[in-house]
Short mmCIF file of C-alpha atoms and ligand atoms in Angstrom, two decimals:
data_model
loop_
_atom_site.label_atom_id
_atom_site.label_comp_id
_atom_site.label_asym_id
_atom_site.label_seq_id
_atom_site.Cartn_x
_atom_site.Cartn_y
_atom_site.Cartn_z
CA UNK U 1 0.00 0.00 0.00
CA UNK U 2 2.97 2.34 0.35
CA UNK U 3 4.22 1.77 -3.21
CA UNK U 4 2.42 4.87 -4.50
CA UNK U 5 4.45 7.04 -2.12
CA UNK U 6 7.50 6.97 -4.34
CA UNK U 7 8.78 6.13 -7.80
CA UNK U 8 11.03 3.14 -8.38
CA UNK U 9 14.14 5.27 -7.74
CA UNK U 10 13.00 6.23 -4.20
CA UNK U 11 11.73 9.65 -5.19
CA UNK U 12 8.96 10.36 -2.72
CA UNK U 13 5.94 12.39 -3.78
CA UNK U 14 3.43 14.70 -2.13
CA UNK U 15 -0.23 14.03 -1.50
CA UNK U 16 -2.24 16.44 -3.64
CA UNK U 17 -5.99 16.08 -4.15
CA UNK U 18 -5.91 12.46 -3.00
CA UNK U 19 -3.10 11.45 -5.41
CA UNK U 20 0.66 11.17 -4.96
CA UNK U 21 2.36 13.70 -7.24
CA UNK U 22 5.87 14.83 -8.11
CA UNK U 23 6.89 18.48 -8.17
CA UNK U 24 7.07 20.09 -11.61
CA UNK U 25 10.27 21.82 -10.56
CA UNK U 26 12.18 18.55 -10.79
CA UNK U 27 13.97 19.71 -7.62
CA UNK U 28 14.38 17.08 -4.94
CA UNK U 29 16.20 16.86 -1.60
CA UNK U 30 18.19 13.71 -0.78
CA UNK U 31 17.49 12.23 2.65
CA UNK U 32 20.43 10.36 4.11
CA UNK U 33 20.30 8.22 7.24
CA UNK U 34 22.00 9.63 10.35
CA UNK U 35 22.66 5.98 11.25
CA UNK U 36 25.01 5.02 8.43
CA UNK U 37 24.82 7.79 5.84
CA UNK U 38 22.88 5.60 3.39
CA UNK U 39 20.44 7.24 1.01
CA UNK U 40 16.85 6.65 2.17
CA UNK U 41 15.21 8.53 -0.65
CA UNK U 42 14.54 11.94 -2.13
CA UNK U 43 11.68 14.26 -1.21
CA UNK U 44 10.18 16.97 -3.40
CA UNK U 45 11.33 20.56 -2.97
CA UNK U 46 8.00 22.13 -3.78
CA UNK U 47 7.81 25.53 -5.39
CA UNK U 48 5.74 28.41 -4.04
CA UNK U 49 3.27 27.95 -6.92
CA UNK U 50 2.83 24.29 -5.99
CA UNK U 51 2.39 25.14 -2.31
CA UNK U 52 -0.18 27.70 -3.41
CA UNK U 53 -2.07 25.06 -5.43
CA UNK U 54 -1.91 22.62 -2.52
CA UNK U 55 -3.43 25.20 -0.17
CA UNK U 56 -6.15 26.17 -2.67
CA UNK U 57 -6.91 22.48 -3.17
CA UNK U 58 -7.61 22.00 0.56
CA UNK U 59 -10.68 24.20 0.01
CA UNK U 60 -12.26 21.97 -2.66
CA UNK U 61 -14.04 19.53 -0.34
CA UNK U 62 -13.77 21.58 2.84
CA UNK U 63 -17.47 22.42 3.12
CA UNK U 64 -18.46 18.82 2.42
CA UNK U 65 -16.01 17.60 5.10
CA UNK U 66 -17.18 20.22 7.60
CA UNK U 67 -20.74 19.02 6.98
CA UNK U 68 -19.84 15.32 7.26
CA UNK U 69 -21.41 13.90 10.43
CA UNK U 70 -18.83 13.66 13.20
CA UNK U 71 -19.24 9.89 13.58
CA UNK U 72 -18.34 9.51 9.87
CA UNK U 73 -15.20 11.61 10.33
CA UNK U 74 -14.37 9.40 13.30
CA UNK U 75 -14.66 6.27 11.14
CA UNK U 76 -11.84 7.53 8.91
CA UNK U 77 -9.60 7.96 11.97
CA UNK U 78 -10.42 4.47 13.27
CA UNK U 79 -9.56 2.98 9.87
CA UNK U 80 -6.29 4.93 9.72
CA UNK U 81 -5.39 3.58 13.18
CA UNK U 82 -5.97 0.01 12.00
CA UNK U 83 -3.80 0.60 8.92
CA UNK U 84 -0.99 1.96 11.07
CA UNK U 85 -1.08 -1.00 13.44
CA UNK U 86 -1.03 -3.41 10.50
CA UNK U 87 2.01 -1.65 9.05
CA UNK U 88 3.74 -0.75 12.31
CA UNK U 89 6.90 -2.75 11.57
CA UNK U 90 7.35 -1.15 8.14
CA UNK U 91 6.86 2.39 9.42
CA UNK U 92 9.05 1.79 12.46
CA UNK U 93 11.86 0.58 10.20
CA UNK U 94 11.62 3.82 8.22
CA UNK U 95 11.76 5.85 11.45
CA UNK U 96 14.80 3.91 12.66
CA UNK U 97 16.82 4.78 9.58
CA UNK U 98 15.47 8.27 8.90
CA UNK U 99 15.71 9.77 12.38
CA UNK U 100 17.93 7.25 14.17
CA UNK U 101 15.29 6.27 16.72
CA UNK U 102 15.79 2.87 18.36
CA UNK U 103 13.41 0.21 17.03
CA UNK U 104 11.48 -0.21 20.28
CA UNK U 105 10.79 3.53 20.57
CA UNK U 106 9.98 3.74 16.85
CA UNK U 107 7.36 0.99 17.21
CA UNK U 108 6.00 2.71 20.26
CA UNK U 109 5.71 5.97 18.29
CA UNK U 110 3.57 4.22 15.67
CA UNK U 111 1.40 2.47 18.27
CA UNK U 112 0.96 5.70 20.22
CA UNK U 113 -0.12 7.36 16.97
CA UNK U 114 -2.80 4.71 16.39
CA UNK U 115 -3.99 5.17 19.99
CA UNK U 116 -4.04 8.92 19.43
CA UNK U 117 -6.22 8.53 16.34
CA UNK U 118 -8.73 6.30 18.13
CA UNK U 119 -8.92 8.45 21.23
CA UNK U 120 -9.32 11.63 19.17
CA UNK U 121 -12.17 10.01 17.27
CA UNK U 122 -13.80 9.01 20.58
CA UNK U 123 -13.43 12.47 22.11
CA UNK U 124 -14.51 14.19 18.90
CA UNK U 125 -17.73 12.20 18.92
CA UNK U 126 -18.43 13.30 22.48
CA UNK U 127 -18.05 17.04 21.91
CA UNK U 128 -21.32 18.89 22.09
CA UNK U 129 -22.56 22.44 21.91
CA UNK U 130 -24.58 24.26 24.54
CA UNK U 131 -27.57 26.52 24.97
CA UNK U 132 -27.15 29.53 27.26
CA UNK U 133 -30.11 31.32 28.71
CA UNK U 134 -30.13 35.11 28.41
CA UNK U 135 -31.72 35.66 31.82
CA UNK U 136 -28.55 34.75 33.74
CA UNK U 137 -26.81 38.09 33.17
CA UNK U 138 -28.07 41.32 34.72
CA UNK U 139 -30.36 43.13 32.30
CA UNK U 140 -30.75 39.98 30.15
CA UNK U 141 -33.96 38.21 29.34
CA UNK U 142 -35.10 34.61 29.53
CA UNK U 143 -36.55 35.16 26.09
CA UNK U 144 -33.06 35.25 24.63
CA UNK U 145 -31.15 31.98 24.14
CA UNK U 146 -27.67 31.58 22.69
CA UNK U 147 -27.36 28.31 20.82
CA UNK U 148 -23.62 27.56 20.62
CA UNK U 149 -21.93 24.97 18.40
CA UNK U 150 -18.26 24.47 17.49
CA UNK U 151 -17.32 25.03 13.87
CA UNK U 152 -14.07 24.45 11.96
CA UNK U 153 -11.57 27.21 11.23
CA UNK U 154 -10.74 26.17 7.64
CA UNK U 155 -7.28 25.06 6.54
CA UNK U 156 -4.86 24.17 9.32
CA UNK U 157 -1.15 24.37 8.56
CA UNK U 158 0.52 21.60 10.59
CA UNK U 159 4.31 21.88 10.94
CA UNK U 160 6.04 19.01 12.74
CA UNK U 161 9.60 18.45 14.07
CA UNK U 162 12.11 15.71 13.29
CA UNK U 163 11.99 13.92 16.63
CA UNK U 164 8.42 12.61 16.33
CA UNK U 165 7.63 12.99 12.63
CA UNK U 166 4.71 10.55 12.78
CA UNK U 167 3.29 11.23 16.23
CA UNK U 168 3.68 15.02 16.28
CA UNK U 169 2.11 15.14 12.82
CA UNK U 170 -0.92 13.13 13.90
CA UNK U 171 -1.29 15.18 17.08
CA UNK U 172 -2.15 18.08 14.79
CA UNK U 173 -3.86 16.31 11.88
CA UNK U 174 -6.32 14.13 13.84
CA UNK U 175 -7.86 16.84 16.08
CA UNK U 176 -7.98 19.24 13.13
CA UNK U 177 -9.88 16.69 11.04
CA UNK U 178 -12.27 15.79 13.85
CA UNK U 179 -13.00 19.49 14.14
CA UNK U 180 -14.00 19.51 10.44
CA UNK U 181 -10.92 21.29 9.10
CA UNK U 182 -8.69 20.48 6.13
CA UNK U 183 -4.94 20.15 6.77
CA UNK U 184 -1.79 21.10 4.94
CA UNK U 185 1.09 19.15 6.49
CA UNK U 186 4.65 20.51 6.27
CA UNK U 187 6.74 17.69 7.76
CA UNK U 188 10.35 18.16 8.89
CA UNK U 189 12.78 17.62 6.03
CA UNK U 190 14.63 14.91 7.99
CA UNK U 191 11.58 12.87 8.98
CA UNK U 192 9.45 13.72 5.95
CA UNK U 193 9.50 10.19 4.60
CA UNK U 194 8.21 8.73 7.88
CA UNK U 195 5.48 11.40 7.97
CA UNK U 196 4.44 10.58 4.38
CA UNK U 197 3.78 6.98 5.48
CA UNK U 198 1.35 8.31 8.07
CA UNK U 199 -0.30 10.48 5.43
CA UNK U 200 -0.76 7.47 3.15
CA UNK U 201 -2.45 5.60 6.01
CA UNK U 202 -4.85 8.55 6.42
CA UNK U 203 -5.45 8.72 2.68
CA UNK U 204 -6.05 5.00 2.39
CA UNK U 205 -8.53 5.28 5.28
CA UNK U 206 -10.83 7.29 3.04
CA UNK U 207 -10.32 11.01 3.52
CA UNK U 208 -11.96 13.04 0.75
CA UNK U 209 -9.49 14.37 -1.84
CA UNK U 210 -7.68 17.53 -0.74
CA UNK U 211 -8.70 17.30 2.93
CA UNK U 212 -5.10 16.36 3.71
CA UNK U 213 -2.35 17.66 1.43
CA UNK U 214 1.39 17.77 2.03
CA UNK U 215 4.13 20.25 1.22
CA UNK U 216 7.72 19.10 1.47
CA UNK U 217 10.78 21.27 1.08
CA UNK U 218 13.16 23.10 3.38
CA UNK U 219 11.44 25.22 6.00
CA UNK U 220 14.05 27.93 5.43
CA UNK U 221 12.94 28.15 1.78
CA UNK U 222 9.22 27.41 1.66
CA UNK U 223 8.29 28.06 5.33
CA UNK U 224 7.69 31.80 5.31
CA UNK U 225 5.57 31.52 2.17
CA UNK U 226 3.15 28.97 3.59
CA UNK U 227 3.03 30.55 7.03
CA UNK U 228 1.93 33.90 5.57
CA UNK U 229 -0.36 32.42 2.91
CA UNK U 230 -3.86 33.97 3.07
CA UNK U 231 -5.42 30.51 2.60
CA UNK U 232 -4.11 29.33 5.99
CA UNK U 233 -6.58 29.77 8.86
CA UNK U 234 -4.62 28.24 11.76
CA UNK U 235 -0.97 27.36 12.33
CA UNK U 236 -0.13 24.42 14.57
CA UNK U 237 3.65 24.27 15.02
CA UNK U 238 6.00 22.11 17.03
CA UNK U 239 9.70 22.82 16.85
CA UNK U 240 12.45 25.06 18.11
CA UNK U 241 11.83 28.30 19.95
CA UNK U 242 13.78 30.21 17.29
CA UNK U 243 11.54 29.09 14.43
CA UNK U 244 8.42 29.37 16.60
CA UNK U 245 9.18 33.02 17.44
CA UNK U 246 9.90 33.71 13.78
CA UNK U 247 6.52 32.24 12.78
CA UNK U 248 4.66 34.18 15.45
CA UNK U 249 6.25 37.40 14.17
CA UNK U 250 5.10 36.62 10.64
CA UNK U 251 1.59 35.34 11.29
CA UNK U 252 -0.79 38.26 11.45
CA UNK U 253 -4.35 37.69 12.70
CA UNK U 254 -3.94 33.93 12.24
CA UNK U 255 -4.37 31.92 15.45
CA UNK U 256 -1.35 29.89 16.50
CA UNK U 257 -0.52 26.90 18.65
CA UNK U 258 3.19 26.72 19.37
CA UNK U 259 4.95 23.89 21.20
CA UNK U 260 8.61 24.83 21.49
CA UNK U 261 11.84 24.06 23.30
CA UNK U 262 12.43 23.39 26.97
CA UNK U 263 15.00 23.16 29.75
CA UNK U 264 13.07 20.90 32.09
CA UNK U 265 14.46 20.73 35.62
CA UNK U 266 14.34 17.75 37.95
CA UNK U 267 14.33 19.09 41.52
CA UNK U 268 15.53 16.46 43.99
CA UNK U 269 14.78 17.02 47.68
CA UNK U 270 16.61 15.43 50.66
CA UNK U 271 13.85 12.90 51.30
CA UNK U 272 13.46 11.70 47.70
CA UNK U 273 13.51 7.96 46.99
CA UNK U 274 16.87 8.11 45.24
CA UNK U 275 16.57 4.79 43.38
CA UNK U 276 13.28 5.66 41.77
CA UNK U 277 14.48 9.25 41.19
CA UNK U 278 17.59 8.01 39.39
CA UNK U 279 15.51 5.61 37.25
CA UNK U 280 13.23 8.45 36.23
CA UNK U 281 15.99 10.95 35.58
CA UNK U 282 18.09 8.62 33.43
CA UNK U 283 15.13 7.54 31.34
CA UNK U 284 13.87 11.15 31.15
CA UNK U 285 17.21 12.62 30.17
CA UNK U 286 18.62 10.01 27.82
CA UNK U 287 15.80 8.32 25.92
CA UNK U 288 16.13 9.05 22.19
CA UNK U 289 19.54 10.47 23.15
CA UNK U 290 17.95 13.49 24.83
CA UNK U 291 16.25 14.67 21.62
CA UNK U 292 12.89 15.32 23.27
CA UNK U 293 11.43 18.68 24.19
CA UNK U 294 10.42 17.13 27.53
CA UNK U 295 13.79 15.53 28.28
CA UNK U 296 15.14 16.21 31.78
CA UNK U 297 17.73 18.85 30.88
CA UNK U 298 19.10 19.82 34.32
CA UNK U 299 19.09 18.42 37.83
CA UNK U 300 18.71 20.77 40.79
CA UNK U 301 19.62 18.58 43.76
CA UNK U 302 20.00 19.30 47.46
CA UNK U 303 23.69 19.30 48.23
CA UNK U 304 23.22 16.84 51.12
CA UNK U 305 22.01 14.01 48.79
CA UNK U 306 23.88 14.95 45.62
CA UNK U 307 26.71 12.42 46.05
CA UNK U 308 24.29 9.55 46.69
CA UNK U 309 22.19 10.53 43.68
CA UNK U 310 25.27 10.74 41.44
CA UNK U 311 26.32 7.18 42.39
CA UNK U 312 22.92 5.89 41.36
CA UNK U 313 22.86 7.93 38.17
CA UNK U 314 26.32 6.73 37.18
CA UNK U 315 25.38 3.05 37.59
CA UNK U 316 22.34 3.47 35.42
CA UNK U 317 24.00 5.61 32.75
CA UNK U 318 26.82 3.07 32.45
CA UNK U 319 24.19 0.45 31.64
CA UNK U 320 22.86 2.42 28.65
CA UNK U 321 23.71 0.83 25.33
CA UNK U 322 25.41 3.23 22.92
CA UNK U 323 25.33 2.53 19.18
CA UNK U 324 22.98 1.51 16.40
CA UNK U 325 19.21 2.07 16.68
CA UNK U 326 18.63 -1.17 14.77
CA UNK U 327 20.21 -2.98 17.74
CA UNK U 328 17.94 -1.10 20.13
CA UNK U 329 20.76 1.03 21.52
CA UNK U 330 19.50 3.70 23.92
CA UNK U 331 21.98 6.30 22.73
CA UNK U 332 22.15 6.59 18.95
CA UNK U 333 23.72 9.04 16.49
CA UNK U 334 22.19 12.51 16.74
CA UNK U 335 20.09 13.78 13.86
CA UNK U 336 22.99 15.57 12.11
CA UNK U 337 26.50 16.94 12.50
CA UNK U 338 25.28 20.43 13.38
CA UNK U 339 23.31 19.02 16.32
CA UNK U 340 26.29 16.98 17.56
CA UNK U 341 28.64 19.98 17.19
CA UNK U 342 26.26 22.11 19.24
CA UNK U 343 26.12 19.59 22.09
CA UNK U 344 29.91 19.33 22.00
CA UNK U 345 30.17 23.15 22.28
CA UNK U 346 28.07 23.08 25.46
CA UNK U 347 30.20 20.25 26.87
CA UNK U 348 33.45 22.08 26.08
CA UNK U 349 32.15 25.30 27.60
CA UNK U 350 31.23 23.47 30.84
CA UNK U 351 34.67 21.83 31.03
CA UNK U 352 36.46 25.10 30.35
CA UNK U 353 34.49 26.83 33.09
CA UNK U 354 35.33 24.16 35.69
CA UNK U 355 32.36 21.76 35.79
CA UNK U 356 33.20 18.26 37.07
CA UNK U 357 32.89 15.68 34.28
CA UNK U 358 31.44 12.61 36.02
CA UNK U 359 31.27 10.47 32.90
CA UNK U 360 31.02 10.61 29.11
CA UNK U 361 32.34 13.16 26.61
CA UNK U 362 33.32 10.60 23.99
CA UNK U 363 32.37 11.20 20.39
CA UNK U 364 32.41 9.19 17.19
CA UNK U 365 30.93 11.25 14.38
CA UNK U 366 27.43 12.19 15.51
CA UNK U 367 27.34 9.54 18.21
CA UNK U 368 27.96 11.14 21.61
CA UNK U 369 28.28 9.03 24.73
CA UNK U 370 25.89 9.88 27.59
CA UNK U 371 27.56 12.64 29.55
CA UNK U 372 26.99 13.72 33.16
CA UNK U 373 28.38 16.87 34.77
CA UNK U 374 28.44 17.79 38.45
CA UNK U 375 29.05 21.25 39.94
CA UNK U 376 27.58 23.08 36.99
CA UNK U 377 27.28 26.77 37.79
CA UNK U 378 25.13 29.57 36.48
CA UNK U 379 27.86 31.08 34.32
CA UNK U 380 27.90 27.94 32.13
CA UNK U 381 25.84 27.66 28.95
CA UNK U 382 24.80 24.13 29.94
CA UNK U 383 22.88 25.61 32.87
CA UNK U 384 20.53 27.44 30.50
CA UNK U 385 20.68 26.21 26.91
CA UNK U 386 18.75 23.27 25.48
CA UNK U 387 21.32 20.71 24.23
CA UNK U 388 18.85 18.32 22.53
CA UNK U 389 21.46 15.63 23.06
CA UNK U 390 22.72 13.18 25.71
CA UNK U 391 24.26 15.55 28.24
CA UNK U 392 22.93 16.26 31.72
CA UNK U 393 24.13 18.98 34.11
CA UNK U 394 23.81 18.80 37.90
CA UNK U 395 23.46 22.07 39.78
CA UNK U 396 23.74 21.69 43.55
CA UNK U 397 21.35 23.77 45.67
CA UNK U 398 20.89 24.40 49.40
CA UNK U 399 17.16 25.04 49.69
CA UNK U 400 13.88 24.53 47.90
CA UNK U 401 13.64 28.28 47.30
CA UNK U 402 17.04 28.32 45.63
CA UNK U 403 15.91 25.42 43.39
CA UNK U 404 12.72 27.26 42.47
CA UNK U 405 14.62 30.49 41.73
CA UNK U 406 17.10 28.75 39.40
CA UNK U 407 14.36 26.72 37.72
CA UNK U 408 12.36 29.88 37.04
CA UNK U 409 15.34 31.91 35.82
CA UNK U 410 15.21 29.89 32.58
CA UNK U 411 13.74 31.50 29.48
CA UNK U 412 11.82 28.22 29.02
CA UNK U 413 8.77 26.94 30.89
CA UNK U 414 7.72 23.55 29.55
CA UNK U 415 7.75 21.09 32.48
CA UNK U 416 9.59 20.34 35.74
CA UNK U 417 9.80 17.36 38.06
CA UNK U 418 9.89 17.38 41.85
CA UNK U 419 11.15 14.29 43.66
CA UNK U 420 10.13 14.22 47.33
CA UNK U 421 8.18 12.16 49.87
CA UNK U 422 6.77 15.32 51.41
CA UNK U 423 3.44 16.39 49.96
CA UNK U 424 3.83 19.89 51.41
CA UNK U 425 7.16 20.40 49.67
CA UNK U 426 5.69 18.97 46.47
CA UNK U 427 2.87 21.51 46.48
CA UNK U 428 5.06 24.39 47.70
CA UNK U 429 7.46 23.87 44.79
CA UNK U 430 4.85 22.94 42.16
CA UNK U 431 2.79 26.04 42.91
CA UNK U 432 5.80 28.31 42.34
CA UNK U 433 7.29 26.81 39.19
CA UNK U 434 6.64 28.78 36.00
CA UNK U 435 5.94 25.84 33.69
CA UNK U 436 3.01 24.22 31.91
CA UNK U 437 3.17 20.98 33.93
CA UNK U 438 4.86 19.83 37.14
CA UNK U 439 5.44 16.09 37.56
CA UNK U 440 5.62 14.88 41.16
CA UNK U 441 7.92 11.84 41.50
CA UNK U 442 8.02 11.19 37.77
CA UNK U 443 10.14 12.22 34.80
CA UNK U 444 8.96 15.07 32.63
CA UNK U 445 6.92 13.77 29.69
CA UNK U 446 4.09 14.76 27.34
CA UNK U 447 1.78 11.78 27.74
CA UNK U 448 -0.72 10.45 28.35
CA UNK U 449 -1.91 12.38 25.34
CA UNK U 450 -5.29 13.41 26.71
CA UNK U 451 -3.61 15.49 29.45
CA UNK U 452 -3.14 19.18 28.66
CA UNK U 453 0.35 19.74 27.28
CA UNK U 454 1.68 23.26 27.07
CA UNK U 455 4.69 25.45 27.54
CA UNK U 456 4.85 28.95 28.99
CA UNK U 457 7.43 31.69 28.32
CA UNK U 458 9.67 30.64 25.40
CA UNK U 459 8.27 27.08 25.49
CA UNK U 460 5.08 27.84 23.67
CA UNK U 461 1.64 29.27 23.32
CA UNK U 462 -1.70 27.47 23.49
CA UNK U 463 -2.50 23.97 24.74
CA UNK U 464 -2.20 20.56 23.09
CA UNK U 465 -3.87 17.36 24.26
CA UNK U 466 -6.72 15.58 22.51
CA UNK U 467 -9.68 17.64 23.74
CA UNK U 468 -7.66 20.87 23.97
CA UNK U 469 -6.34 20.50 20.43
CA UNK U 470 -9.83 19.99 18.99
CA UNK U 471 -11.00 23.05 20.88
CA UNK U 472 -8.02 25.09 19.68
CA UNK U 473 -8.77 24.25 16.05
CA UNK U 474 -12.49 25.01 16.20
CA UNK U 475 -14.37 28.09 17.32
CA UNK U 476 -17.72 28.63 18.98
CA UNK U 477 -20.50 29.77 16.68
CA UNK U 478 -23.41 31.39 18.46
CA UNK U 479 -26.91 31.78 17.08
CA UNK U 480 -29.05 33.89 19.37
CA UNK U 481 -32.74 33.12 19.39
CA UNK U 482 -34.94 36.04 20.46
CA UNK U 483 -38.37 34.79 21.40
CA UNK U 484 -41.07 37.24 20.54
CA UNK U 485 -43.96 37.61 22.91
CA UNK U 486 -47.39 37.58 21.29
CA UNK U 487 -50.25 38.96 23.25
P1 NAP Q 1 12.93 23.21 13.93
O1 NAP Q 1 14.24 23.31 13.30
O2 NAP Q 1 12.35 24.43 14.54
O3 NAP Q 1 11.94 22.63 12.81
C1 NAP Q 1 10.59 22.34 13.09
C2 NAP Q 1 9.78 22.40 11.81
O4 NAP Q 1 9.74 23.75 11.35
C3 NAP Q 1 10.38 21.60 10.66
O5 NAP Q 1 9.34 21.03 9.93
C4 NAP Q 1 11.10 22.67 9.85
O6 NAP Q 1 11.28 22.32 8.50
C5 NAP Q 1 10.10 23.79 9.97
N1 NAP Q 1 10.60 25.14 9.67
C6 NAP Q 1 11.87 25.58 9.69
N2 NAP Q 1 11.90 26.90 9.33
C7 NAP Q 1 10.62 27.27 9.08
C8 NAP Q 1 9.99 28.48 8.68
N3 NAP Q 1 10.67 29.60 8.44
N4 NAP Q 1 8.66 28.49 8.52
C9 NAP Q 1 7.94 27.38 8.73
N5 NAP Q 1 8.46 26.19 9.11
C10 NAP Q 1 9.79 26.14 9.30
O7 NAP Q 1 12.91 22.10 15.08
P2 NAP Q 1 13.48 20.62 15.04
O8 NAP Q 1 14.97 20.70 14.99
O9 NAP Q 1 12.76 19.81 14.02
O10 NAP Q 1 13.02 20.07 16.47
C11 NAP Q 1 13.77 20.29 17.62
C12 NAP Q 1 13.21 21.42 18.45
O11 NAP Q 1 11.81 21.26 18.58
C13 NAP Q 1 13.74 21.45 19.86
O12 NAP Q 1 13.95 22.78 20.25
C14 NAP Q 1 12.60 20.85 20.68
O13 NAP Q 1 12.60 21.22 22.03
C15 NAP Q 1 11.43 21.34 19.94
N6 NAP Q 1 10.28 20.45 20.16
C16 NAP Q 1 9.29 20.88 20.98
C17 NAP Q 1 8.21 20.07 21.25
C18 NAP Q 1 7.09 20.51 22.17
O14 NAP Q 1 6.03 19.89 22.12
N7 NAP Q 1 7.27 21.54 22.99
C19 NAP Q 1 8.12 18.82 20.66
C20 NAP Q 1 9.16 18.41 19.81
C21 NAP Q 1 10.23 19.24 19.57
P3 NAP Q 1 12.72 21.78 8.00
O15 NAP Q 1 12.90 20.47 8.67
O16 NAP Q 1 12.53 21.69 6.54
O17 NAP Q 1 13.73 22.79 8.42
O1 G3H Q 2 9.80 16.31 21.90
C1 G3H Q 2 8.72 16.67 22.34
C2 G3H Q 2 7.63 15.73 22.55
O2 G3H Q 2 6.41 16.42 22.69
C3 G3H Q 2 7.94 14.90 23.77
O3 G3H Q 2 7.05 13.86 23.89
O4 G3H Q 2 7.51 13.39 26.30
O5 G3H Q 2 6.23 11.77 24.91
O6 G3H Q 2 8.68 12.11 24.53
P1 G3H Q 2 7.39 12.74 24.98
#
């Protein structure tokens, strides 16, 4: 079923009006594997004119889709979920090679995507409007009733990042479709092929032509054009804070949902269960080699338990397998050389400024060994910048207020963890942290996907999560009935 995605010579196409089509420009972008440099395929570098046509085409069946009963829209999502599950191995293998994600996590990304589709269909079916009586407000009248339904916004531009090209595409596409919108997907360049497999599953499931179109090409070349296109009615973006800010500067009077970078802190109190804390921190910091917005990106630990925590962290980090994602290594080559160079810069800066290297700092190409630093101080870049790689700084603190102050000094505000046995400390700290979510005795993480997921400050704008995403991509429509009195 995926044969239509590409020509015999691995040239992948775009979905346009229900068909897979090549760009007229003849321009393609080669996609090489970060695992071994092999060529995975080519994607189309679409021209502005083609992007324009793709956006216009999303309007063709938009009214029909918006008027399709919700349970019928849900059926398409259920079918797409079944197709994904049936083809999970194939799609996971593409993810492994395209974005260097270990096979187990790649399979879990596909399964999570199928779950997301089903749950979104369920929630979408349950959404209802309301009727509001006019007599509730002073001066109002019981003879006035506002009849409120939720209606689609139009064409949603979904822009997804490389680290979850399937799952963070569906987290935009599925709620948009349940809300009755059409979608233009701009996948990440590295990750586009994996995302196109998802799109084929959606297409095969029976979406009307044009309700889901794709535009591939470098964001730096085609991005500004699509973001400012008058045919786009909502932008749903996940990616770096730099690109997110750029988009929000460009988008005028178009609603946005931005999920951006983070510098999630794990605050460890004196009474924390250090074994469970270390398990959580290592999994939180190093899964997919730290390339997750929600990765634990700094530890703020009470000085009195820091040495004990470090022992436990070291044991667990040593057990991480470093190498090839096909062999289910935990730590795999980073997405590209630029990413690995950036992480190395942060490591070098920390060493030069006197941080204690506990373990790591070995590099082979883009494969960096898991690296742990103690005694990181506030003058070091690692204290503040998001590495998006396998390096974890420890900052020692003397009180919960000091931990809160350092946590909040970050430009980011995605999530934080607090590890403690004391419910009062947990609430004291959680109530003061400037983040979207605080996890008590757990690593920072997005799921489960029906929870609200949001960042504050430079970590984002708006709220994701199944119900919240549907609400974000629909608007209330009010019809006010004025009952006339007849004598
Ligand atoms: P990125 O470089 O910002 O790219 C994200 C997406 O934006 C890609 O599809 C990219 O296309 C596109 N893009 C680039 N320039 C654009 C422009 N001018 N207009 C429109 N689109 C443009 O981010 P990334 O490297 O893929 O992902 C890593 C970052 O994302 C990290 O900072 C991470 O924290 C963040 N992230 C956040 C969340 C969250 O939920 N908060 C989730 C995942 C990742 P190209 O690939 O073609 O450049
Ligand atoms: O990279 C950002 C993702 O939203 C993180 O999702 O916490 O499930 O890995 P995750």
